[in-house]
Short mmCIF file of C-alpha atoms in Angstrom, two decimals:
data_model
loop_
_atom_site.label_atom_id
_atom_site.label_comp_id
_atom_site.label_asym_id
_atom_site.label_seq_id
_atom_site.Cartn_x
_atom_site.Cartn_y
_atom_site.Cartn_z
CA MET P 107 0.19 -8.51 -30.09
CA LYS P 108 1.98 -11.45 -28.52
CA ASN P 109 1.08 -12.39 -24.97
CA SER P 110 3.33 -13.56 -22.20
CA PHE P 111 2.36 -16.67 -20.30
CA ILE P 112 2.69 -17.67 -16.67
CA VAL P 113 3.82 -21.29 -16.91
CA GLY P 114 4.92 -22.05 -13.36
CA VAL P 115 4.07 -20.90 -9.83
CA GLY P 116 5.67 -21.45 -6.43
CA GLU P 117 4.43 -20.37 -3.01
CA ILE P 118 5.70 -20.62 0.56
CA ASP P 119 3.73 -21.48 3.64
CA PRO P 120 3.81 -18.16 5.58
CA LYS P 121 4.14 -19.64 9.05
CA PRO P 122 7.41 -18.30 10.53
CA ILE P 123 10.32 -20.66 10.80
CA PRO P 124 13.20 -19.30 12.89
CA ALA P 125 16.40 -18.32 11.05
CA ARG P 126 14.76 -18.42 7.62
CA SER P 127 16.05 -15.57 5.44
CA ALA P 128 14.31 -13.61 2.69
CA LEU P 129 16.85 -15.00 0.24
CA THR P 130 16.35 -18.64 1.18
CA ILE P 131 12.57 -18.24 0.94
CA ALA P 132 13.00 -16.60 -2.48
CA ALA P 133 15.28 -19.41 -3.61
CA ALA P 134 12.88 -22.10 -2.40
CA VAL P 135 9.83 -20.64 -4.14
CA SER P 136 11.89 -20.02 -7.31
CA VAL P 137 12.91 -23.67 -7.46
CA GLY P 138 9.27 -24.59 -6.84
CA ALA P 139 8.09 -22.42 -9.72
CA LEU P 140 10.68 -23.85 -12.10
CA LEU P 141 9.72 -27.41 -11.14
CA ASP P 142 6.09 -26.49 -11.66
CA ALA P 143 6.95 -25.18 -15.13
CA GLY P 144 8.98 -28.27 -15.94
CA MET P 145 11.92 -26.01 -16.72
CA ASP P 146 15.61 -25.84 -15.95
CA LEU P 147 17.32 -22.86 -14.27
CA ARG P 148 19.52 -22.47 -17.33
CA GLN P 149 16.53 -21.67 -19.52
CA VAL P 150 15.84 -18.48 -17.57
CA ASP P 151 17.41 -15.31 -18.98
CA THR P 152 15.78 -12.69 -16.73
CA VAL P 153 15.39 -12.49 -12.96
CA LEU P 154 13.00 -9.92 -11.50
CA THR P 155 12.52 -9.67 -7.77
CA GLY P 156 10.99 -7.51 -5.09
CA TYR P 157 12.92 -6.14 -2.11
CA SER P 158 13.41 -7.09 1.52
CA LEU P 159 12.37 -4.79 4.37
CA VAL P 160 14.22 -7.00 6.81
CA GLU P 161 17.57 -7.80 5.29
CA PRO P 162 20.11 -5.32 3.95
CA VAL P 163 20.38 -6.84 0.46
CA PRO P 164 20.64 -3.86 -1.88
CA MET P 165 20.54 -5.82 -5.16
CA PHE P 166 18.10 -8.59 -4.35
CA ALA P 167 17.66 -9.88 -7.91
CA ASP P 168 21.43 -10.22 -8.31
CA ALA P 169 21.73 -11.91 -4.92
CA LEU P 170 19.00 -14.42 -5.82
CA ALA P 171 20.56 -15.19 -9.20
CA GLU P 172 23.88 -15.81 -7.49
CA TYR P 173 22.28 -17.96 -4.79
CA LEU P 174 20.65 -20.14 -7.44
CA GLY P 175 23.77 -20.25 -9.61
CA MET P 176 22.29 -18.30 -12.51
CA GLU P 177 23.85 -15.74 -14.87
CA PRO P 178 20.88 -13.83 -16.27
CA THR P 179 21.20 -11.16 -18.93
CA MET P 180 18.75 -9.04 -16.96
CA ALA P 181 18.31 -8.82 -13.20
CA THR P 182 16.13 -6.07 -11.77
CA THR P 183 14.95 -5.42 -8.21
CA ILE P 184 11.64 -3.57 -8.01
CA ASN P 185 10.80 -1.52 -4.93
CA SER P 186 7.28 -0.25 -5.31
CA GLY P 187 5.92 -1.11 -1.87
CA GLY P 188 2.77 -3.19 -2.12
CA ALA P 189 2.52 -2.55 -5.85
CA THR P 190 5.68 -4.60 -6.34
CA GLY P 191 4.01 -7.99 -6.92
CA ALA P 192 1.84 -6.98 -9.86
CA ALA P 193 4.51 -4.56 -11.12
CA LEU P 194 6.98 -7.46 -11.38
CA VAL P 195 4.60 -9.36 -13.66
CA ARG P 196 3.98 -6.20 -15.67
CA LEU P 197 7.70 -5.72 -16.21
CA ALA P 198 8.17 -9.39 -17.15
CA ASP P 199 5.36 -9.07 -19.67
CA ALA P 200 6.94 -5.92 -21.08
CA THR P 201 10.43 -7.39 -21.48
CA ILE P 202 9.03 -10.46 -23.20
CA LYS P 203 6.91 -8.35 -25.54
CA ALA P 204 9.97 -6.16 -26.26
CA GLY P 205 11.95 -9.24 -27.22
CA LEU P 206 14.47 -8.73 -24.40
CA SER P 207 13.46 -11.86 -22.52
CA GLU P 208 12.32 -15.36 -23.39
CA ASN P 209 11.86 -16.87 -19.92
CA VAL P 210 11.56 -14.72 -16.80
CA LEU P 211 11.79 -15.75 -13.17
CA VAL P 212 9.72 -13.46 -10.94
CA ALA P 213 10.21 -13.86 -7.21
CA TRP P 214 9.36 -11.85 -4.10
CA ALA P 215 9.91 -13.03 -0.56
CA ASP P 216 10.58 -11.55 2.86
CA ASN P 217 10.84 -12.84 6.41
CA ARG P 218 8.94 -10.07 8.16
CA SER P 219 7.86 -12.15 11.14
CA SER P 220 10.65 -14.68 11.50
CA GLY P 221 13.48 -12.28 10.66
CA SER P 222 15.82 -11.35 13.48
CA MET P 223 15.73 -7.66 12.63
CA THR P 224 12.04 -7.05 13.22
CA SER P 225 12.52 -3.78 15.10
CA ALA P 226 14.68 -2.47 12.28
CA MET P 227 11.96 -3.64 9.90
CA GLN P 228 9.28 -1.75 11.84
CA GLU P 229 11.44 1.36 11.49
CA ARG P 230 11.62 0.81 7.75
CA LEU P 231 7.83 0.53 7.57
CA ARG P 232 7.74 4.04 9.04
CA ASP P 233 9.90 5.23 6.15
CA PHE P 234 6.70 5.44 4.12
CA ALA P 235 6.08 8.70 5.99
CA HIS P 236 8.10 11.78 4.97
CA ALA P 237 11.16 11.95 7.22
CA GLU P 238 11.08 15.72 7.69
CA PHE P 239 7.42 16.73 7.40
CA GLU P 240 5.40 13.69 8.56
CA LEU P 241 7.44 11.31 10.71
CA PRO P 242 8.17 13.84 13.50
CA TYR P 243 4.42 14.02 14.17
CA GLY P 244 4.31 10.31 14.99
CA ALA P 245 2.94 9.19 11.63
CA THR P 246 2.70 5.41 11.33
CA LEU P 247 1.56 3.57 8.24
CA PRO P 248 -1.76 2.42 9.78
CA ALA P 249 -2.39 5.96 11.06
CA LEU P 250 -1.97 7.34 7.54
CA TYR P 251 -4.46 4.81 6.16
CA ALA P 252 -6.73 5.67 9.08
CA LEU P 253 -6.71 9.27 7.86
CA ILE P 254 -7.96 8.03 4.50
CA ALA P 255 -10.57 5.88 6.21
CA GLN P 256 -11.82 8.77 8.35
CA ARG P 257 -12.27 10.94 5.29
CA TYR P 258 -14.05 8.08 3.49
CA LEU P 259 -16.50 7.67 6.37
CA TYR P 260 -17.04 11.45 6.50
CA GLU P 261 -17.77 11.75 2.78
CA SER P 262 -19.73 8.56 2.24
CA GLY P 263 -21.67 8.05 5.45
CA ALA P 264 -20.27 4.52 5.75
CA THR P 265 -19.44 3.23 9.25
CA PRO P 266 -16.59 1.33 10.91
CA GLU P 267 -18.92 -1.70 10.89
CA ASP P 268 -19.05 -1.45 7.09
CA LEU P 269 -15.27 -1.73 6.98
CA ALA P 270 -15.33 -4.60 9.47
CA ALA P 271 -17.67 -6.56 7.18
CA ILE P 272 -14.82 -6.78 4.66
CA ALA P 273 -12.47 -8.46 7.14
CA VAL P 274 -15.24 -10.89 8.08
CA VAL P 275 -15.78 -12.09 4.50
CA LEU P 276 -12.07 -12.41 3.78
CA ARG P 277 -11.60 -14.46 6.94
CA SER P 278 -14.36 -16.82 5.78
CA HIS P 279 -12.26 -17.45 2.68
CA ALA P 280 -9.14 -18.04 4.76
CA ARG P 281 -10.96 -20.82 6.57
CA LEU P 282 -10.98 -22.76 3.28
CA ASN P 283 -7.26 -22.17 2.70
CA PRO P 284 -4.92 -24.73 4.27
CA THR P 285 -1.99 -22.28 4.38
CA ALA P 286 -3.78 -19.15 5.65
CA LEU P 287 -2.37 -17.81 8.93
CA ARG P 288 -5.61 -16.71 10.52
CA LYS P 289 -8.46 -19.19 10.23
CA GLU P 290 -10.48 -18.58 13.36
CA GLN P 291 -14.02 -17.31 12.87
CA LEU P 292 -14.32 -13.52 12.77
CA THR P 293 -17.45 -11.43 13.34
CA VAL P 294 -18.04 -7.71 12.91
CA GLU P 295 -18.16 -7.46 16.69
CA ASP P 296 -14.75 -9.15 16.95
CA VAL P 297 -13.30 -6.54 14.59
CA ILE P 298 -14.84 -3.57 16.41
CA ARG P 299 -13.71 -4.90 19.79
CA SER P 300 -10.14 -5.53 18.65
CA ARG P 301 -7.56 -2.98 19.76
CA VAL P 302 -7.91 0.50 18.20
CA ILE P 303 -4.79 1.27 16.19
CA ALA P 304 -5.91 4.67 14.88
CA THR P 305 -9.56 5.57 14.51
CA PRO P 306 -11.50 4.12 12.74
CA LEU P 307 -9.10 1.20 12.18
CA HIS P 308 -8.87 -1.64 14.67
CA ARG P 309 -6.30 -4.43 14.79
CA GLU P 310 -8.51 -6.69 12.65
CA ASP P 311 -8.86 -3.96 10.00
CA CYS P 312 -5.12 -4.22 9.38
CA CYS P 313 -3.20 -6.86 7.43
CA LEU P 314 -0.83 -9.12 9.28
CA ILE P 315 2.92 -8.79 9.11
CA SER P 316 4.11 -12.24 8.09
CA ASP P 317 6.75 -14.04 6.13
CA PHE P 318 5.78 -14.42 2.49
CA GLY P 319 7.17 -15.81 -0.72
CA GLY P 320 5.90 -16.30 -4.24
CA ALA P 321 7.52 -17.00 -7.57
CA LEU P 322 6.40 -17.29 -11.15
CA VAL P 323 7.98 -18.38 -14.38
CA ILE P 324 6.73 -16.19 -17.21
CA SER P 325 7.49 -17.18 -20.76
CA ALA P 326 7.05 -16.03 -24.32
CA SER P 327 5.31 -19.31 -25.15
CA PRO P 328 2.58 -21.16 -23.28
CA HIS P 329 4.50 -24.39 -22.78
CA GLY P 330 4.17 -26.35 -19.58
CA PRO P 331 3.61 -30.03 -19.05
CA ASN P 332 1.24 -29.99 -16.14
CA HIS P 333 -1.18 -27.12 -16.01
CA PRO P 334 -2.87 -24.66 -18.35
CA ALA P 335 -0.77 -21.56 -18.99
CA VAL P 336 -2.13 -18.26 -17.75
CA ALA P 337 -1.90 -15.37 -20.21
CA VAL P 338 -1.07 -11.85 -19.09
CA SER P 339 -3.83 -10.07 -20.99
CA GLY P 340 -3.57 -6.56 -19.60
CA THR P 341 -1.43 -4.55 -17.21
CA ALA P 342 -1.32 -1.04 -15.77
CA GLU P 343 0.62 1.13 -13.37
CA LEU P 344 0.00 4.54 -11.88
CA HIS P 345 1.99 6.73 -9.51
CA GLU P 346 0.29 9.86 -8.26
CA HIS P 347 2.26 10.77 -5.14
CA GLU P 348 4.60 9.29 -2.56
CA HIS P 349 3.58 10.93 0.72
CA ILE P 350 0.00 11.27 1.91
CA HIS P 351 0.00 15.02 2.40
CA GLN P 352 1.03 15.44 -1.26
CA ALA P 353 -1.90 13.42 -2.63
CA GLN P 354 -4.28 15.43 -4.76
CA GLY P 355 -7.25 13.12 -5.18
CA LEU P 356 -7.18 10.34 -2.60
CA LEU P 357 -10.91 9.71 -2.90
CA ASP P 358 -11.36 10.74 -6.54
CA GLY P 359 -11.38 7.26 -8.01
CA LEU P 360 -7.65 6.72 -7.42
CA ALA P 361 -7.97 3.25 -5.91
CA GLY P 362 -9.64 1.76 -8.97
CA ARG P 363 -7.79 3.58 -11.71
CA ALA P 364 -5.01 1.08 -12.41
CA GLY P 365 -7.50 -1.79 -12.49
CA LEU P 366 -9.72 0.02 -14.97
CA VAL P 367 -6.73 0.81 -17.20
CA ALA P 368 -5.58 -2.82 -17.06
CA LEU P 369 -9.07 -3.98 -18.08
CA GLU P 370 -9.06 -1.50 -20.93
CA SER P 371 -5.63 -2.68 -22.08
CA ALA P 372 -6.99 -6.25 -22.07
CA GLY P 373 -10.11 -5.19 -23.93
CA LEU P 374 -12.16 -6.88 -21.21
CA GLY P 375 -15.38 -5.70 -19.57
CA ILE P 376 -15.30 -5.78 -15.77
CA ASP P 377 -18.42 -7.95 -15.84
CA LYS P 378 -16.35 -10.75 -17.39
CA LEU P 379 -14.15 -11.15 -14.31
CA ASP P 380 -14.58 -14.36 -12.32
CA PHE P 381 -12.70 -13.07 -9.28
CA VAL P 382 -10.61 -10.14 -8.07
CA GLN P 383 -7.52 -10.29 -5.85
CA LEU P 384 -7.36 -6.80 -4.35
CA TYR P 385 -4.41 -5.52 -2.36
CA ASP P 386 -5.72 -5.56 1.20
CA SER P 387 -3.27 -3.74 3.44
CA PHE P 388 -6.35 -2.53 5.35
CA THR P 389 -10.11 -2.92 5.04
CA ILE P 390 -10.30 0.67 3.74
CA THR P 391 -7.98 -0.26 0.86
CA VAL P 392 -10.46 -2.90 -0.29
CA ALA P 393 -13.52 -0.68 0.21
CA LEU P 394 -12.05 2.07 -1.95
CA GLN P 395 -11.00 -0.36 -4.67
CA VAL P 396 -14.39 -2.06 -5.07
CA GLU P 397 -16.09 1.33 -5.13
CA ASP P 398 -13.58 3.03 -7.44
CA LEU P 399 -13.71 0.04 -9.80
CA GLY P 400 -17.42 0.76 -10.06
CA LEU P 401 -18.40 -2.57 -8.48
CA SER P 402 -20.12 -0.93 -5.51
CA GLY P 403 -21.63 2.52 -5.07
CA ARG P 404 -19.85 5.10 -2.91
CA GLY P 405 -20.16 4.03 0.73
CA GLN P 406 -21.78 0.73 -0.25
CA ALA P 407 -18.80 -1.66 -0.19
CA GLY P 408 -19.53 -2.88 3.34
CA ALA P 409 -23.19 -3.49 2.60
CA ASP P 410 -22.28 -5.44 -0.54
CA PHE P 411 -19.78 -7.54 1.39
CA ARG P 412 -22.48 -8.25 4.01
CA ALA P 413 -24.88 -9.26 1.23
CA GLY P 414 -22.42 -11.88 -0.07
CA ARG P 415 -21.67 -10.12 -3.33
CA TYR P 416 -17.92 -10.68 -2.87
CA SER P 417 -17.96 -14.04 -1.12
CA LEU P 418 -16.82 -17.33 -2.60
CA GLY P 419 -19.89 -18.75 -4.30
CA GLY P 420 -21.18 -15.22 -4.91
CA PRO P 421 -21.14 -13.09 -8.05
CA LEU P 422 -17.53 -11.83 -7.76
CA PRO P 423 -15.31 -13.38 -5.09
CA VAL P 424 -12.69 -11.05 -3.58
CA ASN P 425 -9.40 -12.38 -2.18
CA THR P 426 -10.15 -16.04 -2.48
CA ASN P 427 -7.23 -17.11 -0.24
CA GLY P 428 -8.28 -14.85 2.63
CA GLY P 429 -5.97 -12.06 1.56
CA MET P 430 -3.30 -10.20 3.51
CA LEU P 431 -5.88 -9.60 6.21
CA SER P 432 -5.58 -13.33 7.00
CA GLY P 433 -1.81 -13.62 6.39
CA TYR P 434 0.51 -13.41 3.36
CA SER P 435 2.13 -9.94 3.65
CA GLY P 436 3.45 -8.09 0.63
CA GLY P 437 0.95 -8.87 -2.11
CA ILE P 438 2.73 -11.47 -4.22
CA HIS P 439 0.27 -14.09 -3.02
CA HIS P 440 -2.56 -12.21 -4.72
CA VAL P 441 -0.73 -12.95 -7.98
CA THR P 442 0.03 -16.60 -7.21
CA GLU P 443 -3.52 -17.22 -5.96
CA ALA P 444 -4.93 -15.75 -9.17
CA VAL P 445 -2.77 -18.14 -11.19
CA LEU P 446 -3.84 -21.15 -9.09
CA GLN P 447 -7.50 -20.19 -9.50
CA LEU P 448 -7.16 -19.89 -13.27
CA GLN P 449 -5.37 -23.24 -13.41
CA GLY P 450 -8.09 -24.95 -11.39
CA ARG P 451 -5.74 -25.73 -8.50
CA ALA P 452 -7.41 -23.78 -5.71
CA GLY P 453 -8.90 -26.74 -3.85
CA ARG P 454 -11.87 -25.97 -1.64
CA ARG P 455 -11.70 -22.27 -2.49
CA GLN P 456 -11.85 -22.86 -6.25
CA VAL P 457 -14.01 -20.43 -8.22
CA ALA P 458 -15.91 -22.61 -10.69
CA ASP P 459 -14.63 -22.41 -14.27
CA ALA P 460 -12.46 -19.35 -13.51
CA ARG P 461 -11.31 -17.79 -16.77
CA PHE P 462 -10.53 -14.12 -16.05
CA GLY P 463 -9.09 -12.52 -12.94
CA LEU P 464 -7.95 -9.04 -11.87
CA VAL P 465 -5.02 -8.60 -9.48
CA THR P 466 -4.03 -5.28 -7.91
CA GLY P 467 -1.12 -3.93 -5.89
CA ILE P 468 -0.98 -0.69 -3.92
CA GLY P 469 2.21 0.61 -2.31
CA GLY P 470 3.07 3.33 0.16
CA VAL P 471 0.04 5.35 1.22
CA MET P 472 -2.09 4.78 -1.88
CA SER P 473 1.07 5.98 -3.62
CA SER P 474 1.98 3.38 -6.23
CA HIS P 475 -0.63 1.31 -8.08
CA SER P 476 -0.30 -1.75 -10.30
CA ALA P 477 -2.87 -4.08 -11.85
CA LEU P 478 -2.99 -7.22 -13.99
CA VAL P 479 -5.69 -8.94 -16.01
CA LEU P 480 -4.88 -12.65 -16.18
CA GLU P 481 -6.65 -15.14 -18.40
CA ARG P 482 -6.73 -18.92 -18.53
CA SER P 483 -5.12 -19.90 -21.77
CA GLY P 484 -6.16 -22.77 -23.99
CA ARG P 485 -8.50 -25.55 -22.77
CA MET E 120 8.57 3.01 23.28
CA THR E 121 8.05 6.38 21.59
CA ARG E 122 11.00 7.35 19.47
CA ARG E 123 12.05 10.93 18.88
CA HIS E 124 12.49 11.52 15.18
CA GLU E 125 15.27 13.90 14.25
CA VAL E 126 14.36 16.70 11.87
CA ILE E 127 17.25 17.28 9.49
CA PRO E 128 16.64 20.48 7.51
CA SER E 129 18.03 20.76 4.04
CA SER E 130 19.26 23.94 2.40
CA ILE E 131 15.86 24.35 0.75
CA SER E 132 13.85 23.76 3.94
CA GLN E 133 16.03 25.68 6.40
CA PRO E 134 13.94 28.89 6.10
CA PHE E 135 10.84 26.89 7.11
CA TRP E 136 12.48 25.66 10.29
CA ASP E 137 14.04 29.02 11.11
CA ALA E 138 10.54 30.51 10.93
CA VAL E 139 9.14 27.76 13.17
CA ASP E 140 11.72 28.75 15.76
CA ARG E 141 10.34 32.32 15.51
CA GLU E 142 6.80 30.85 15.84
CA GLU E 143 5.95 31.78 12.26
CA LEU E 144 4.54 29.57 9.53
CA VAL E 145 6.10 30.26 6.16
CA ILE E 146 5.23 28.61 2.86
CA GLN E 147 6.82 28.94 -0.58
CA ARG E 148 5.03 31.10 -3.15
CA CYS E 149 6.17 31.31 -6.75
CA ALA E 150 7.34 34.79 -7.77
CA VAL E 151 6.03 34.24 -11.30
CA CYS E 152 2.67 32.42 -11.06
CA ARG E 153 1.93 33.13 -7.35
CA SER E 154 1.01 29.52 -6.50
CA TYR E 155 1.79 28.23 -3.03
CA GLN E 156 3.53 24.91 -2.54
CA PHE E 157 4.56 22.64 0.32
CA TYR E 158 6.87 20.88 0.95
CA PRO E 159 9.58 23.22 -0.35
CA ARG E 160 11.33 22.61 -3.65
CA GLU E 161 13.90 24.46 -5.70
CA ARG E 162 11.37 25.12 -8.46
CA CYS E 163 7.70 25.94 -8.74
CA LEU E 164 5.63 22.79 -9.29
CA GLN E 165 3.05 24.66 -11.33
CA CYS E 166 5.14 26.72 -13.76
CA GLY E 167 8.70 25.55 -13.25
CA ALA E 168 10.13 28.95 -12.26
CA ASP E 169 13.23 28.84 -10.08
CA ASP E 170 13.56 29.97 -6.49
CA PRO E 171 10.05 30.34 -5.08
CA GLU E 172 9.84 32.97 -2.35
CA TRP E 173 9.02 32.30 1.28
CA VAL E 174 5.98 34.14 2.63
CA THR E 175 4.41 34.21 6.07
CA VAL E 176 0.92 32.68 5.87
CA SER E 177 -2.14 33.27 7.98
CA GLY E 178 -1.84 30.10 10.06
CA GLN E 179 -5.52 29.41 9.37
CA GLY E 180 -6.67 26.12 8.02
CA SER E 181 -9.31 23.41 8.15
CA ILE E 182 -9.17 19.73 9.02
CA TYR E 183 -9.37 17.49 5.93
CA SER E 184 -9.15 14.38 8.09
CA VAL E 185 -8.18 13.50 11.66
CA THR E 186 -7.50 10.19 13.39
CA ASN E 187 -6.90 9.40 17.04
CA VAL E 188 -3.73 7.32 17.15
CA GLN E 189 -3.42 4.93 20.09
CA THR E 190 0.06 3.52 20.43
CA GLY E 191 1.16 1.69 23.54
CA ASP E 192 2.72 4.88 24.92
CA GLU E 193 0.45 7.74 24.02
CA THR E 194 -2.72 8.88 22.33
CA TYR E 195 -2.79 11.81 19.91
CA ASP E 196 -4.74 13.30 17.04
CA LEU E 197 -2.89 13.07 13.73
CA ALA E 198 -4.44 15.16 10.97
CA LEU E 199 -4.27 16.41 7.42
CA VAL E 200 -4.89 20.16 7.52
CA ASP E 201 -5.60 22.29 4.45
CA LEU E 202 -4.08 25.72 4.88
CA ALA E 203 -6.25 28.67 3.87
CA GLU E 204 -3.65 29.41 1.19
CA GLY E 205 -4.08 25.96 -0.35
CA PRO E 206 -1.31 23.51 0.58
CA ARG E 207 -1.97 20.54 2.83
CA MET E 208 0.13 19.52 5.81
CA LEU E 209 0.34 16.36 7.88
CA THR E 210 0.24 17.56 11.48
CA ARG E 211 -1.30 17.15 14.93
CA ILE E 212 -4.37 18.74 16.45
CA VAL E 213 -3.51 19.74 20.01
CA GLY E 214 -5.27 21.28 22.99
CA GLY E 215 -8.54 23.00 22.27
CA ASN E 216 -11.88 23.01 24.05
CA ARG E 217 -13.63 20.70 21.63
CA PRO E 218 -12.68 17.36 20.07
CA ALA E 219 -10.96 17.49 16.69
CA GLU E 220 -13.29 16.65 13.82
CA THR E 221 -13.09 16.68 10.05
CA GLY E 222 -14.21 20.02 8.67
CA LEU E 223 -13.38 22.20 11.70
CA ASP E 224 -11.34 25.38 11.32
CA VAL E 225 -7.93 25.39 12.98
CA GLU E 226 -5.10 27.81 13.79
CA VAL E 227 -1.39 27.14 13.90
CA SER E 228 0.52 26.79 17.12
CA PHE E 229 4.10 25.70 17.80
CA GLU E 230 4.93 22.88 20.19
CA THR E 231 7.47 20.21 20.95
CA LEU E 232 6.06 16.69 20.78
CA ARG E 233 7.37 13.45 22.25
CA THR E 234 7.95 12.15 18.75
CA SER E 235 10.18 14.98 17.62
CA ASP E 236 13.47 16.55 18.65
CA ARG E 237 12.38 20.13 17.91
CA ARG E 238 9.34 22.44 17.91
CA LEU E 239 6.84 21.75 15.13
CA PRO E 240 3.90 23.64 13.67
CA VAL E 241 0.72 22.03 15.04
CA PHE E 242 -2.89 23.19 14.98
CA LYS E 243 -5.61 23.98 17.51
CA VAL E 244 -9.31 23.99 16.82
CA ALA E 245 -10.34 27.64 16.38
CA ASP E 246 -12.73 29.08 18.93
CA VAL E 247 -16.24 29.53 17.59
CA SER E 248 -16.85 33.25 17.37
#
């Protein structure tokens, strides 16, 4: 079975710049990815993008193609919440394997902190709660994840300090990342003392809302003048519910399922992974993923983070760029970071001889799930 | 600033809201396979039969999970409650003589909240008998 290959990557510095639009960020990172791939715009036949929460652009992929002066034969906008990033790569891989595409531009960007419509954007974040049967109760997205966290603590015996340990490790990684938003030292006590959003989640248990932007060029052949190509070895998606009160098995292994299916589709044992980039909307999201992937026992994620199991330099680094908990909203940066790691371009946060990585995306309230197994190609 | 969310019933959910106004909790139950479902749909999720019936339920339930939400304006207990009949609702725990905790039994009540423009079914921790 033919692979698809990531041959170029572009990323934006997430620090907000006034009057920057989602579209201009997307255009900038797209041009960066094409330059990185040593390719011309005209070689791209397919444009796949995510969506903007801030700007009313209903057909984002078409708008980006127009902005860049492209006339693709396929332009699709994916809206899968936080699963969008990995789902975009999955779709690119599928269209290449189906023979529909030769060279795909994947891009996702948004200006969630510098955008002028931030209050409208906050309202749209609330849309993840059911308008008729959840929103009227004052459901907010962090509160819904807090409900999951409370049940997790109840069932597992883990503590809020266990969740805090996750934020602490991820922040230590951010300190090695020149473009991370939050680099100041974080302790468990700092997390527990930060403002309570909804018990047991504090401010530092929650990802930041920032600008973000990432782009990839994905191709049927592993060409590329500068860096090793990264093969898409396995992908998966899973959609079990949309709204939290409709979920059947929130704590029944759901958080790890897409990752396990992606590993199976790649024919790769989880022990072969050199790093994992796990969607980290909240500390609970990470805890459930490492446990449901079978990497930690139930209730043990925090203890394993404390013990250094998931730290850079440890057995299986998690979120090597500091994750969304240290900046980079959306989740596309988990994909771009994975590519940089596999290409040996991760600077001080480089995982030695990284060959295999897992990337996940989770949207809504544990609603949509996507996962990728990426592999360094050649060399 | 707390925003009041407008509840806009649909044709399929109107009976639910009419019952709330009468201080009754009604849930759909399939006429063919007898399974309960919430939120309301035109067809049974289990067997596909059309037009599930509306039945008045006991109002009893238990807390699957509860969180204390602390916004700038107010503090409240948001919860997932499993009805005795099976379906789960996202709701609030209000009043009561003891703090809301996962696992406790609850009973339905009907109140207007600051976040809504109409009365909603909410739940109170049941008295220990």
